[in-house]
Amino acid sequence: MLFGRLHKNPIQLPVKPVEKWVYTTCGYCSTGCSIEVGVNKAGKAVTARGVETADVNRGKLCLKGIYEFEVFESKNRGVVPLLRKDRSDGFQETSWDEALKKTASEISRVQAIYGRDSFAIVSTGQIYTEEFYTLGKLVRAVIGTNNYDGNTTLCMASAVSGYKRSFGSDGPPGCYDDFEHTGCLLAIGSNLPEQHPIIYYRLKEAYDRRKFPVIVVDPRVTMFAQLADIHLPITPGTDLVLLNAMAHVIIKEGLEDRNYIQTHTNGFEAFNALVDQYSPEVAEPICGISARMIRKVARIYAEAGAAMTIWTMGINQSTHGSDGVVAINNLNLITGNIGKPGGTSLSITGQCNAMGTREFSSCSGLPGYRLLENAEDRAFAADFWGVDAQHFPEKRGLTETDIFPAIERGEIKGLWLIATNPMTSMPNSPKIRKLLEQLEFLVVQDAYADVETAESAHVYFPAALWGEKTGVFTNTERRVNIVRKVVEPPGQAKTDLWIFSQLAKQFERAKNIHFSETPEAVFDEIREASKGRLCDYSGMTHDKIEASRGIQWPCNASQPQGSPRLYADGRFQFEDGKAKLIPLPFVDNNEVPDESYPFWLNTGRLVEHWHTRTKTGKIGNLNKFSPTPFMEINPRTAARLGIQAMEIVRVVSRRDSALVLAQLTERVAEDAIFIPMHYYNCVNRLVLGLLDPYSRQPAYKQSAVRLERVVDQKTAAESILSERTY
Ligand code: SF4
């Protein structure tokens, strides 16, 4: 079992006696690596290895995947349901029956007094698709609130919105195999080697064979930027201008694919009129990339034969994240780069099953990419579940980022949080605690009893973790893979599927609605509900998925082995089958540095940590690499401000302040700092978090801050260590 550099200084896990290897799929990021977990005679998970025959990872795993089996033994797992009368009381242990009864009666009470939408639900991208589907059925068909969302609004909502606006449906069109065929890879706001290390391995393998140009657009000199052929250190928040200017050059120089545009798109004239205003000379002072370089990369992209764009949060987490995604799609549509090997738009998703929630959780609609706004889709779901179609709202309700303001306005009185931790992940995080405390009823469902949100909860449901249950995830390239149960959940912790189906039984109105109770039976429902849809699962079974090491949807009778790419025939999901070219004027509405707050604050991920560290913060082999919040600061800036390496510094924004260690590095420019997103009570105190108008996703990556030296380092260190450093 090797990781680290490919050929030298490998780290080897100690060999442990293994009784059996259990096939499963990694539960951290959306790369979707196949893992075999080694279980010893006593039934304890003791080691792990990548699956050689899995096309996604070809035997490799990153640090998180290698040590994922250690989550089963991690501390502070929830092992019994907890209940308290009010927040001044301590939690008391209770039975599942009592906890479920109390929750159902509180949901009914809140809805009876304040209306059906006064109870909100925020879920996750971490549970299985069968669980998402069942939660969606419970929420849409039984509880009936329209204020139901996933935390995926914080990471992938802009990609969803952009795909819908351009192609008529969500669904990433490309796949990892596109690396093998592309003539140019453009990566915007994606630090692939750290965020998705195994996707990066796939890219690097292809690159080493064929040496196609790799262009990385990022304000920071990330690990990916260091490995690129061209790095464009763009001014934060201006990707749209760069993309418009690239389209300008391509059209002015006649490099566009006229035939593709005419046959497969609408809107070229209006689009052309808009990009005509974005010459490279206009773009240069806005995005900080020279006109000469913009022309160069535009020509490389258009003349590559097949070119692809990947992106992550650098595009999505912006006030114009959705426009950024549409601009990428525009670029690929005018160059004929959708649906062909090596030519695609490919969002690199965050959480292991953010795709599954998009497909079947009914958060933003109804299962199988069906829409609440569409009467036929409402009628299908009503008939399929055995409810009255009038029961469904006719448009989606609030997103997670709008639910918290609605709590503040007093419109939402009760909340159910499922495997998500807004106290660390939401912008303006100190306010989130106050809002949770304002609720009349809060239920928290999580694998860890020490999750920050539980401190404000009335009921706590202990949930099983990844690998303590069976179900499927969908990865970035639409590959559905199976997560087999490796070990039993601890104590009385239950699978999310069990919790949802048992809670349903507490409601009188669920009496005539069937809730399947095994993952296999729910999967059969999903297959049926997805038949004929873009995300068609009808040709899959759990066993077939495992045997294939994952299958990419659509998978049905005519494509029994699945489909690597969408839109290969040039037919999109709008009624006339054509994609839309959409003009996108740039509106600069972000906070920018000024005299009082002179530095850009950028945020992002570390390879060893996962989101809010509820899991990785407790795994010694991961947490030891970065247990303490820090910022990257340019050495010249540090010298100018008299800041020493590893000194604690106070970072101050217009919202709040946070203490971090100073790490001196040239990865950031002199007018910028970078702070990882993972730490409780840290960077999300500072960010502005303005919302994208289409996706409602917050802008985490463009805020202005100032830096203050801290005289009393000892007290500052104590303050940092008193936070959740695990
Ligand atoms: Fe897991 Fe992602 Fe690492 Fe693969 S790359 S092992 S899916 S965390």
Coordinates of C-alpha atoms and ligand atoms in Angstrom, one line a residue, residues 26-33 35 61-66 68 195-199, ligand 1:
C26 CA -14.6 6.2 -0.3
G27 CA -16.9 8.5 1.7
Y28 CA -14.9 11.7 1.5
C29 CA -14.6 13.5 -1.9
S30 CA -16.5 12.9 -5.1
T31 CA -13.6 11.3 -7.0
G32 CA -15.3 8.0 -6.1
C33 CA -12.3 5.8 -5.4
I35 CA -11.5 0.8 -1.6
L61 CA -5.9 6.2 -2.7
C62 CA -5.1 9.5 -1.2
L63 CA -4.3 10.1 2.4
K64 CA -7.9 10.4 3.5
G65 CA -9.0 7.2 1.7
I66 CA -6.1 5.2 3.2
E68 CA -10.7 6.2 6.3
Q195 CA -8.6 18.6 -3.4
H196 CA -9.1 15.6 -5.7
P197 CA -5.7 13.9 -5.7
I198 CA -6.8 10.8 -7.5
I199 CA -8.5 12.7 -10.3
Ligands
SF4_1 FE1 -11.3 9.3 -1.2 FE2 -11.3 11.4 -2.7 FE3 -9.0 10.5 -1.7 FE4 -10.3 9.1 -3.6 S1 -9.3 11.1 -3.8 S2 -9.4 8.3 -1.7 S3 -12.4 9.5 -3.1 S4 -10.8 11.4 -0.6

